[in-house]
Coordinates of C-alpha atoms and ligand atoms in Angstrom, one line a residue:
Chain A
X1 CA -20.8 -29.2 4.5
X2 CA -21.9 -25.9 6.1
X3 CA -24.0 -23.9 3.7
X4 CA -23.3 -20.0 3.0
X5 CA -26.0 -17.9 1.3
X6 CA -24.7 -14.2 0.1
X7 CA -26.5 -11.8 -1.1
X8 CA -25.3 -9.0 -3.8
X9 CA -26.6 -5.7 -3.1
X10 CA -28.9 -5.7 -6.4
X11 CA -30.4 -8.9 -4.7
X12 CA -28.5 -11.8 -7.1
X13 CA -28.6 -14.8 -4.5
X14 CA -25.4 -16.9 -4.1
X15 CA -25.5 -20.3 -1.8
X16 CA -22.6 -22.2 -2.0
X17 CA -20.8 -25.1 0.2
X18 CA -18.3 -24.0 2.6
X19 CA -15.8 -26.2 4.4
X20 CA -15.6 -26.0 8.0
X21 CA -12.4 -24.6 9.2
X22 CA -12.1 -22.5 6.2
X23 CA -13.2 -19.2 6.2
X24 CA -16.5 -17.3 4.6
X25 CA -14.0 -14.8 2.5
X26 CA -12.3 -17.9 1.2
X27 CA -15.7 -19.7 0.9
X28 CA -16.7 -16.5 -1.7
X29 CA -13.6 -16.8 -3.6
X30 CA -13.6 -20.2 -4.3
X31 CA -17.0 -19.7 -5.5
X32 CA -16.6 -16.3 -7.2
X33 CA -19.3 -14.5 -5.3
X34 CA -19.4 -10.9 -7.0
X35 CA -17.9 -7.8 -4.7
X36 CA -15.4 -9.8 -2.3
X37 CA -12.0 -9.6 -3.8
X38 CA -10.3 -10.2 -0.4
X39 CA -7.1 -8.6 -1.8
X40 CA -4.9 -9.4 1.5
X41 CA -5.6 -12.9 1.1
X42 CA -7.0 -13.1 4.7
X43 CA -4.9 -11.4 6.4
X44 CA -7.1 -8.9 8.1
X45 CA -5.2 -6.3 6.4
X46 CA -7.6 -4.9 3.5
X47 CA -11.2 -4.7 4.3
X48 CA -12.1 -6.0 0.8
X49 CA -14.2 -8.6 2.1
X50 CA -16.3 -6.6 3.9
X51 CA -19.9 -7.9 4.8
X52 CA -23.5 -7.6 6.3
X53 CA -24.3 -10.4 8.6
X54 CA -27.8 -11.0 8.4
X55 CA -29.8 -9.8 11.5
X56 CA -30.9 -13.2 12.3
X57 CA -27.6 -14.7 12.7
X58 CA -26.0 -11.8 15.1
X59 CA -24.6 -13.0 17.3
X60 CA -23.6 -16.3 15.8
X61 CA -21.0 -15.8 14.2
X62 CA -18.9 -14.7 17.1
X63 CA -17.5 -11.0 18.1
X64 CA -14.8 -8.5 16.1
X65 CA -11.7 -8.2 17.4
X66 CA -9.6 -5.2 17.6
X67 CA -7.7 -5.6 15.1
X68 CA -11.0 -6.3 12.7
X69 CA -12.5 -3.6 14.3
X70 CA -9.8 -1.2 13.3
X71 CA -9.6 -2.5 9.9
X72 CA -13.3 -1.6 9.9
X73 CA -11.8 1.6 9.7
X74 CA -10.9 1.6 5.5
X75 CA -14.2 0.1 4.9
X76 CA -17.1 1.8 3.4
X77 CA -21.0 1.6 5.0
X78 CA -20.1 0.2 7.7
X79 CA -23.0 -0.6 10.2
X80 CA -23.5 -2.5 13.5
X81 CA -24.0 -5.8 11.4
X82 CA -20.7 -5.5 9.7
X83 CA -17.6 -7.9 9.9
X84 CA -14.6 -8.7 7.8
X85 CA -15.5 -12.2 6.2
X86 CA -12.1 -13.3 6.3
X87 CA -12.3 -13.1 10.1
X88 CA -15.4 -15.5 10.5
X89 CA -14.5 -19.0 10.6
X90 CA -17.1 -21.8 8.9
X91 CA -18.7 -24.2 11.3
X92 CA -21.2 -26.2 11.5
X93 CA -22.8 -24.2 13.4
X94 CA -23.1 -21.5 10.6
X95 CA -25.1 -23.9 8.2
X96 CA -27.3 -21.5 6.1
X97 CA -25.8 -18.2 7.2
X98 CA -26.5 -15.3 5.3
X99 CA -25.0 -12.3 4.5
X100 CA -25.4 -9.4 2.6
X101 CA -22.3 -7.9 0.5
X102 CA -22.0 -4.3 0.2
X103 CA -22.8 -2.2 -2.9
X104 CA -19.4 -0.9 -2.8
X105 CA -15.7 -1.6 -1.2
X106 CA -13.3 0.4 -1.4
Chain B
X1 CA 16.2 26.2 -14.7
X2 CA 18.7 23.0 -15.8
X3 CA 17.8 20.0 -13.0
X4 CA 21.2 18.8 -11.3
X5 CA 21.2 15.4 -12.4
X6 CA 22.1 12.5 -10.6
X7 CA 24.8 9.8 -11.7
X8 CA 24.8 6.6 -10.6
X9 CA 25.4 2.7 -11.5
X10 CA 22.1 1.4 -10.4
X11 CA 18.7 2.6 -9.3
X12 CA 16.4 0.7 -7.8
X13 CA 13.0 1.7 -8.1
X14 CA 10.7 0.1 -5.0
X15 CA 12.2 0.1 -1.3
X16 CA 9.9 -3.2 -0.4
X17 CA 12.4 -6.4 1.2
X18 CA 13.6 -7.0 -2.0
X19 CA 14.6 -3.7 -2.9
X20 CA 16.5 -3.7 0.0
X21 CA 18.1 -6.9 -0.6
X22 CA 18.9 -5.9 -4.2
X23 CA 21.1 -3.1 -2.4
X24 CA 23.0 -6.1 -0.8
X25 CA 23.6 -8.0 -3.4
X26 CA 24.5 -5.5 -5.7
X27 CA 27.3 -4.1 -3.3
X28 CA 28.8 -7.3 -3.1
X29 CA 30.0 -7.0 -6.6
X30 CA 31.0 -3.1 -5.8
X31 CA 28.1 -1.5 -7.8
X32 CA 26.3 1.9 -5.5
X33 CA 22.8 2.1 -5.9
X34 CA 20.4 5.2 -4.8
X35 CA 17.0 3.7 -3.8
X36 CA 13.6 5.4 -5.0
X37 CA 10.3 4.9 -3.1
X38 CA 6.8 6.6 -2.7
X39 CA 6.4 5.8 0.4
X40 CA 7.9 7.7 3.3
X41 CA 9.9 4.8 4.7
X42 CA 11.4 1.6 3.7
X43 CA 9.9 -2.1 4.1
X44 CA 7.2 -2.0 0.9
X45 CA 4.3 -4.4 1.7
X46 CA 6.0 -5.7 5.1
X47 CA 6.2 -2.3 6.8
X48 CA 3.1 -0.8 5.3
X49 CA 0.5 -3.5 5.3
X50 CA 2.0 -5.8 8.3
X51 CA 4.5 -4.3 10.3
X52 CA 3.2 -6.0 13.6
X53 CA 2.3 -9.6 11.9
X54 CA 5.1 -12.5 12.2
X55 CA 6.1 -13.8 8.8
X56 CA 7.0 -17.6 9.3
X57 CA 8.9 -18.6 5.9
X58 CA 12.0 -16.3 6.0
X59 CA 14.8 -19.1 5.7
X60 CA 16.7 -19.3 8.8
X61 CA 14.2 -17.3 10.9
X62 CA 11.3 -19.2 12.5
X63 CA 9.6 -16.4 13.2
X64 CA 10.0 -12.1 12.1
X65 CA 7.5 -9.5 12.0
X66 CA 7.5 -7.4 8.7
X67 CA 9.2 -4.3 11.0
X68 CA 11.9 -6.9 12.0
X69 CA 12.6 -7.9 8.8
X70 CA 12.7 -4.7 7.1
X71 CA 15.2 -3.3 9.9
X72 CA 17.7 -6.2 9.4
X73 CA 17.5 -5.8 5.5
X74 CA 18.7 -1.9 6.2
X75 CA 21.1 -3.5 8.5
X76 CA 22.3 -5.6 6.0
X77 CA 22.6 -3.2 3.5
X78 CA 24.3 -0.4 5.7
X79 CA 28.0 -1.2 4.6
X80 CA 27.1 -0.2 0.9
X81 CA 25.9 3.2 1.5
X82 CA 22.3 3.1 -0.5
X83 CA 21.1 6.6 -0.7
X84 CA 17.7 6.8 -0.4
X85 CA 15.3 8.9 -1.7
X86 CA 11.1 8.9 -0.1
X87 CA 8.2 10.3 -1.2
X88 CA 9.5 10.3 -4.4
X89 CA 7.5 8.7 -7.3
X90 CA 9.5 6.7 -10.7
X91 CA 7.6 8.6 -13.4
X92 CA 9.3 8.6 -16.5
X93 CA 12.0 6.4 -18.4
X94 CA 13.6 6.5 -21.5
X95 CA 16.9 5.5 -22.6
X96 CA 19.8 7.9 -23.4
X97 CA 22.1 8.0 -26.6
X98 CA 24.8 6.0 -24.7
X99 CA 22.5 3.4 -23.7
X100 CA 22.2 4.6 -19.9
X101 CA 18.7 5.0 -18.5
X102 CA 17.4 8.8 -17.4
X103 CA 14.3 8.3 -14.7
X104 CA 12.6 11.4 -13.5
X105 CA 10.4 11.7 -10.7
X106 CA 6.8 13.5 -9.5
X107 CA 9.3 15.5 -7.0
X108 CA 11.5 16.8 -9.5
X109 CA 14.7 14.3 -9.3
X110 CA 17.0 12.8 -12.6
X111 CA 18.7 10.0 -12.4
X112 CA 21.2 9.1 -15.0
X113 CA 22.1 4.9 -14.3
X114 CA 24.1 2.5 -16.1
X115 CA 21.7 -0.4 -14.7
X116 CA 18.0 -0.3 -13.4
X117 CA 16.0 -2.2 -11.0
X118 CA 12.4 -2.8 -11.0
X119 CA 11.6 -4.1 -7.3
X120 CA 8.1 -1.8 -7.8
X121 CA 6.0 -5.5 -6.1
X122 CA 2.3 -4.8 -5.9
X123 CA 2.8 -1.4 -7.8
X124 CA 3.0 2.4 -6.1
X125 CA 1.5 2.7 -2.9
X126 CA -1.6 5.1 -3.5
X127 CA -4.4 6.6 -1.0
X128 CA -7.7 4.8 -1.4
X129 CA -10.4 6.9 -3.2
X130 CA -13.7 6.3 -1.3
X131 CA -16.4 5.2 -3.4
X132 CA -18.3 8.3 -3.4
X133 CA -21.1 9.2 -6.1
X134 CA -18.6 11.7 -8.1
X135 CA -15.5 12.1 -6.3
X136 CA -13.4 12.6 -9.6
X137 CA -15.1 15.2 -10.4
X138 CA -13.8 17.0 -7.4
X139 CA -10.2 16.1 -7.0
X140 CA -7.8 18.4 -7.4
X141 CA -10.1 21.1 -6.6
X142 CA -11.9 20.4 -3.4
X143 CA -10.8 16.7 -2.7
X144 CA -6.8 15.7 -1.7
X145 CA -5.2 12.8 -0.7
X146 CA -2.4 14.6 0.7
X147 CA -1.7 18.6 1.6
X148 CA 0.8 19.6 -0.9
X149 CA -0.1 23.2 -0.4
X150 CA -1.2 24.5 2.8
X151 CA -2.3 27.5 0.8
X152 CA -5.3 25.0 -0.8
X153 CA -6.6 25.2 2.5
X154 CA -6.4 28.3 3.8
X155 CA -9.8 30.2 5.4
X156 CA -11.6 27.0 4.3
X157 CA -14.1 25.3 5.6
X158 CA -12.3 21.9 5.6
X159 CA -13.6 18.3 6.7
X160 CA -10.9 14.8 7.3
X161 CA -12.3 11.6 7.6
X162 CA -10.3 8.9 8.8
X163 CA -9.0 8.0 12.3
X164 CA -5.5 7.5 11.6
X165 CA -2.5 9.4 12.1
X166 CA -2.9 11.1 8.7
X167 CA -6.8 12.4 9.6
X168 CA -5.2 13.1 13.2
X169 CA -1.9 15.1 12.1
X170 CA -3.8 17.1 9.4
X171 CA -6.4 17.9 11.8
X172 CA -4.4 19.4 14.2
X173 CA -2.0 21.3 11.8
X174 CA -4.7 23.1 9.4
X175 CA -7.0 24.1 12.6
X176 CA -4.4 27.2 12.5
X177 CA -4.8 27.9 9.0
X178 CA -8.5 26.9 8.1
X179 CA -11.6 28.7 8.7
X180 CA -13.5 25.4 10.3
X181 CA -11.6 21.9 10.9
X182 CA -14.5 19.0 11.3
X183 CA -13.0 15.7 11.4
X184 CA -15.0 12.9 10.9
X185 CA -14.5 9.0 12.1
X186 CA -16.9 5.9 12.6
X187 CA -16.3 6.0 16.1
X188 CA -14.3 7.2 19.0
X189 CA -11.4 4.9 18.8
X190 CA -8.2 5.8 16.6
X191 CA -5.4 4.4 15.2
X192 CA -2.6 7.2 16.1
X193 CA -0.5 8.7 18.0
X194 CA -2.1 8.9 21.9
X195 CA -0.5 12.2 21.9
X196 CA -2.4 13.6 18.7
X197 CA -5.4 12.0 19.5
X198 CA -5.6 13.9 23.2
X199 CA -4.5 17.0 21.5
X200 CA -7.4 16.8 19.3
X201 CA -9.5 16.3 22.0
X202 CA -8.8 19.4 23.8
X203 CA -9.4 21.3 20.4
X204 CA -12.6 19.9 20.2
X205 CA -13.2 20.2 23.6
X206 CA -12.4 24.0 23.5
X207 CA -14.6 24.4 20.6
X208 CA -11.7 24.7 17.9
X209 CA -12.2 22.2 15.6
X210 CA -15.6 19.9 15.7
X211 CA -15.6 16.0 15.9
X212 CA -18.1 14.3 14.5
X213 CA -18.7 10.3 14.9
X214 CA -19.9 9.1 11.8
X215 CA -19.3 8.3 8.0
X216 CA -19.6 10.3 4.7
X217 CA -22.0 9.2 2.2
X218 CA -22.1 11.5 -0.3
X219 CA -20.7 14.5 -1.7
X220 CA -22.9 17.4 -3.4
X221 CA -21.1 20.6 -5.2
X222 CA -21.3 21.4 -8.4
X223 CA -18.5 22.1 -11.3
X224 CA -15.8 20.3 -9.5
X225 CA -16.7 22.7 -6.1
X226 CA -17.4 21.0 -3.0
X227 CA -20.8 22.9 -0.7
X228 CA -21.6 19.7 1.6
X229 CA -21.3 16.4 2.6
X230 CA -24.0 14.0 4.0
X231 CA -23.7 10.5 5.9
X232 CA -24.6 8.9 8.8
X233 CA -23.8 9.7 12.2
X234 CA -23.0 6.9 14.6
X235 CA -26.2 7.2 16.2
X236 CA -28.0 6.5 13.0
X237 CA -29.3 9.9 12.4
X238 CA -28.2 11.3 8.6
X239 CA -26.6 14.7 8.4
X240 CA -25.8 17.3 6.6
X241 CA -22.1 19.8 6.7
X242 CA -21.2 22.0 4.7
X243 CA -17.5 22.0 3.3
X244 CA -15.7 23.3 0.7
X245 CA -12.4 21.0 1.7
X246 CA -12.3 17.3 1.9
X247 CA -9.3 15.1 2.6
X248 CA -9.9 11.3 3.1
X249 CA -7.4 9.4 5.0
X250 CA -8.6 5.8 4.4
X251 CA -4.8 3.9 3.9
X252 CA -3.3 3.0 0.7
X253 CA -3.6 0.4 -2.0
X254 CA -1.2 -0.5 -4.4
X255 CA -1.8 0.7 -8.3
X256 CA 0.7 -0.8 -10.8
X257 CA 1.2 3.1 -11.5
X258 CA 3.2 5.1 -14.6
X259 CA 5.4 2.0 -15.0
X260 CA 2.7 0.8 -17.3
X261 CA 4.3 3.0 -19.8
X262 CA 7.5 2.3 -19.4
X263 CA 7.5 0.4 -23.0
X264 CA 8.0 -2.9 -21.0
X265 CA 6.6 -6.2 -22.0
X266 CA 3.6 -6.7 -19.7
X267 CA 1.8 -9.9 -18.5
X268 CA -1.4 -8.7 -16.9
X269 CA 0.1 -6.1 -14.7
X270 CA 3.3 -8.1 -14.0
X271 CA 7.0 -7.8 -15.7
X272 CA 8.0 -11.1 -17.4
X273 CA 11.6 -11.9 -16.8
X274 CA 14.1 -14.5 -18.0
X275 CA 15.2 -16.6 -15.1
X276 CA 18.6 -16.7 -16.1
X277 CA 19.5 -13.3 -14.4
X278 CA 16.1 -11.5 -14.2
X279 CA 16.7 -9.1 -17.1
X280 CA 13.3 -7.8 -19.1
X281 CA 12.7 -7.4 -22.9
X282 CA 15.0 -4.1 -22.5
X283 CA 18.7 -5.0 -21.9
X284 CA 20.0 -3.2 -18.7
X285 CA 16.5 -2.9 -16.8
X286 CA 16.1 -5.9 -14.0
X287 CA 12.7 -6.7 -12.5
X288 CA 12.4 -8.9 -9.0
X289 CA 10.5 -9.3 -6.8
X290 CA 6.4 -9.5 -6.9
X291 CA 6.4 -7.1 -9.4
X292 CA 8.0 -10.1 -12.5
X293 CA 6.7 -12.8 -13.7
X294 CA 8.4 -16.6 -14.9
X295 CA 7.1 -19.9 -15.1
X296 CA 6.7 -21.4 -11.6
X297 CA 6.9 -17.5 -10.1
X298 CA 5.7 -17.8 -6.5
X299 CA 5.4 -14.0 -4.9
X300 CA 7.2 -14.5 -2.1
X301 CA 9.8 -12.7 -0.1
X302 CA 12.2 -15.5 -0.5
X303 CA 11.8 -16.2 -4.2
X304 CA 12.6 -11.9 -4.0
X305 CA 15.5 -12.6 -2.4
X306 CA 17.1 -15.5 -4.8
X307 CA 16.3 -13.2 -7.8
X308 CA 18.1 -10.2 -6.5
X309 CA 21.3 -12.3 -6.1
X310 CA 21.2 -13.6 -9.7
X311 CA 20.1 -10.2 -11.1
X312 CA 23.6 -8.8 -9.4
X313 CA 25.6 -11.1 -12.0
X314 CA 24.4 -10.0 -14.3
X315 CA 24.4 -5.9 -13.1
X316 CA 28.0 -6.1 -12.7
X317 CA 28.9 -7.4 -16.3
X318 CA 27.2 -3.9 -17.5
X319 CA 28.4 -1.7 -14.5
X320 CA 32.0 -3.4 -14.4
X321 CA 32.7 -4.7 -18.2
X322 CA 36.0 -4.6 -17.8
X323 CA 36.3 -6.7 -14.9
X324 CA 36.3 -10.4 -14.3
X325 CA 33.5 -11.9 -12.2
X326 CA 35.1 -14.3 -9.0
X327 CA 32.5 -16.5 -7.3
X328 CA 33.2 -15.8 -3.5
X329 CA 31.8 -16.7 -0.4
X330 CA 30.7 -14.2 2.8
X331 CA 32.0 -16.0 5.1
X332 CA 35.5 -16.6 4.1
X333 CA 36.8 -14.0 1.6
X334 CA 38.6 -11.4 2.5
X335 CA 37.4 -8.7 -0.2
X336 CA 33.9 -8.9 1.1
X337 CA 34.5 -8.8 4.5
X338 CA 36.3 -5.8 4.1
X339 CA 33.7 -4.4 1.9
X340 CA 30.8 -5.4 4.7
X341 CA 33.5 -3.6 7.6
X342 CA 34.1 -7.3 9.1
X343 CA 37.0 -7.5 7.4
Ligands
LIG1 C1 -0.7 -9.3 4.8 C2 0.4 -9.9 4.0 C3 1.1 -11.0 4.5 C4 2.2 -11.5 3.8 N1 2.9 -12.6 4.3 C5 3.9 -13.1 3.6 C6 4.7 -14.2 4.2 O1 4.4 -14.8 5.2 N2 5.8 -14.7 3.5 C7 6.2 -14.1 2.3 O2 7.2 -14.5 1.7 N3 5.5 -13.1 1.7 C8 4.4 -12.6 2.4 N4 3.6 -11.5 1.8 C9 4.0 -11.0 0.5 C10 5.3 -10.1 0.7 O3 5.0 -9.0 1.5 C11 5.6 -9.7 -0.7 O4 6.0 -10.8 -1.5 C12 6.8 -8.7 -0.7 O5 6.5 -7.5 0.1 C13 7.3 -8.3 -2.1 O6 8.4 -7.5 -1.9 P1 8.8 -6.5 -3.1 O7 10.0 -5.8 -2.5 O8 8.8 -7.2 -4.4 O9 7.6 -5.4 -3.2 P2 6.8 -4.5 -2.2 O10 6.9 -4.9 -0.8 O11 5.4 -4.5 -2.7 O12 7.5 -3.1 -2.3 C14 7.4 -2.4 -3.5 C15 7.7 -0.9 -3.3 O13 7.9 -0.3 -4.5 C16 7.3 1.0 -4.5 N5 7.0 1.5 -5.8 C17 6.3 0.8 -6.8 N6 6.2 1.5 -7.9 C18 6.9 2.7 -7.7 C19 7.2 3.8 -8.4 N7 6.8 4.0 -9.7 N8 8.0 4.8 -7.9 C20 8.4 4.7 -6.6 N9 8.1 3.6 -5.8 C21 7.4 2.6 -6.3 C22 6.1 0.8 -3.6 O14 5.7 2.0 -3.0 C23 6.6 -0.2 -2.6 O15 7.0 0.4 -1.4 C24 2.6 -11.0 2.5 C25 1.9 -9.9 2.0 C26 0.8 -9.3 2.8 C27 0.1 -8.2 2.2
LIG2 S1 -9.4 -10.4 3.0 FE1 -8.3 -8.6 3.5 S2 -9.2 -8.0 5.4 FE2 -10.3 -9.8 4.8

């Protein structure tokens, strides 16, 4: 099972098991990773589950869609390295990603 | 000044699908309801949060999109007459002498009901406070959700954020009114009207109001008076504006709101009901929806719908006393058909 590493902002590390297919935002739920409530359930409808992807894995974990994009919109900090969580699907390709998860969402 | 006060055999507080269903059900068995929402449009959750996303567990519908559904619930519910009433926020309750309920709300309206409906599901839709270092301490006086006063704004220096068609509108309606407009977005892409959006442009373009791509970060002022905001252009590069006005348009969440003092039972957040006919701990008030809670609850739209038609029983033994309750089918009695105009 993929591995997914998040990061709080005051540096607490998280790694927990994620199943492929699922994805990350349900991965941190499951696992009650601090500062990802995900209140839409996944719906791409909240930004809640806002993230950082980790500069070494740009690129890997696929683009942002419009829709994400304009979610992106009613999130807070929002940088060039930002995605919704609930919009990247686990694979095995993403075994050890990391991510970093914002000091604040809204 | 004596408030004109308005009578009625039901209110229903919440405008979401099973609000609207409630309406239904309720004039089946000849009861008129006036419907109360904050929101300036019906459809709750499905029309605010997914108007365009295709629900696939509606019986009898494969597929509906949250817009679809909420336009065939206001078709459905046509034939009764609802009256409803937007924008309007269920603040207060208390129970009269004669055991009728008087609601007031933010805007100033009384109802007086026999029977009340709590279809309030996630709460009251309210505008999302950005997390900014502070911003409390300078609502009300330099930071709105909303313009209820144009006046507030007047020969202000005023900064929106949001792309929207909130941020948009307001833009373009104080730049008459407002000593500087500056609206402020992550990037050049909005989620409005095409219209506003070009219209904004031009302002802009004719050096009437400033765009700026880019986020806030922080607010500085002092004694509840905003001087400046700072953040981070899209480029990267911090900044600096000063402002005296800020209006953040960054959507809505829902709060569970002043029904938390409503004197109702409460189960973290939610209204436990009896699943006999959905009634509270206060005889005559009726909570369905997401907004109750029973063993086995499941918050969907369908388990809504089921509860509103049960609740309705039980409203018309208050609202109709006298009267003796006949089981009757839709499709093949007369009296509802005539009541629906099928008849
Ligand atoms: C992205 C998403 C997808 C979903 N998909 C499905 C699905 O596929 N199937 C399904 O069955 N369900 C789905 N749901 C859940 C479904 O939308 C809710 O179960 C449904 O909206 C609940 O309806 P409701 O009428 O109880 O409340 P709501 O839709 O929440 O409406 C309540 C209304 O009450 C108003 N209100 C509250 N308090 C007050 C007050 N004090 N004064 C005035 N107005 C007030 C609110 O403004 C709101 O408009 C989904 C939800 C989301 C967010
Ligand atoms: S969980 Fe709501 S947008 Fe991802």
């Amino acid at each position: 099972m993929p591995k997914i590493i998040f990061i709080e902002a005051n540096g607490t590390r998280h790694e927990v098991e994620g199943i492929t297919g699922q994805t990350v935002m349900e991965a941190a739920i499951k696992h009650d990773v601090p500062g990802i409530p995900g209140e839409c359930g996944g719906a791409c409808s909240c930004a809640t589950c806002h993230v950082y992807v980790d500069p070494d894995w740009a690129g890997k974990t696929g683009t942002t869609s419009e829709t994400e994009d304009d979610m992106l919109d009613f999130a807070f900090d929002v940088r060039t390295n930002s995605r919704l969580s609930c919009q990247i699907k686990i694979t095995d390709a993403l075994d050890g990603l990391v991510l970093r998860v914002p000091k604040e969402q809204f | 000044m004596s408030k004109e006060i308005i009578t009625t055999d039901a209110v229903i507080v919440g405008a979401g699908p099973v609000g609207l269903f409630a309406i239904f059900q309720l004039g089946l068995v000849d009861i008129k309801c006036h419907v109360v929402d904050i929101l300036d449009r019906p459809g709750g959750q499905c029309a605010e949060l997914y108007p365009e996303k295709p629900i696939y567990d509606i019986p009898g519908y494969p597929e509906i999109t949250g817009q679809a559904l909420t336009d065939n619930l206001l078709a459905q519910a046509a034939p009764f007459a609802p009256v409803f009433h937007h924008g309007q926020m269920v603040e207060g309750l208390r129970r009269l002498d004669d055991g009728r309920f008087e609601l007031a709300t933010n805007g100033g309206l009384v109802f007086h009901t026999k029977v009340l409906v709590i279809a309030a599901g996630g709460g009251s839709f309210m505008p999302k406070r950005p997390p900014f270092r502070n911003i409390e301490s300078f609502e009300q006086s330099s930071v709105f959700y909303a313009v209820r006063r144009i006046e507030d704004f007047r020969e202000r220096n005023v900064v929106i954020a949001g792309g929207g068609d909130s941020a948009l509108d307001w833009t373009l309606n104080l730049e008459p009114v407002a000593s500087r407009v500056t609206l402020i977005h992550r990037r050049d892409k909005f989620r409005a009207a095409p219209d506003s959006v070009a219209k904004m442009q031009a302002l802009a373009k004719a050096g009437r109001i400033d765009f700026r791509m880019g986020q806030i970060m922080e607010l500085h002022g002092e004694d509840g008076r905003l001087r400046a905001l700072s953040g981070r252009g899209a480029d990267g590069a911090a900044f600096e504006l000063e402002a005296e006005r800020l209006l953040p348009f960054f959507g809505l969440t829902m709060k569970l709101g002043p029904l938390a003092e409503w004197g109702l039972n409460l189960n973290e957040n939610l209204i436990p009901v009896n699943t006999e006919n959905f009634e509270t701990s206060e005889a005559g008030i009726f909570s369905i929806g997401d907004i109750n809670t029973y063993p086995g609850k499941l918050k969907l739209i369908l388990s809504g719908f089921h509860e509103a038609a049960l609740m309705a029983q039980a409203a018309f033994r208050i609202v109709h006393p006298e009267e003796k309750m006949v089981f009757q089918y839709t499709t093949s009695s007369t009296k509802l058909k005539q009541k629906l105009g099928v008849g």
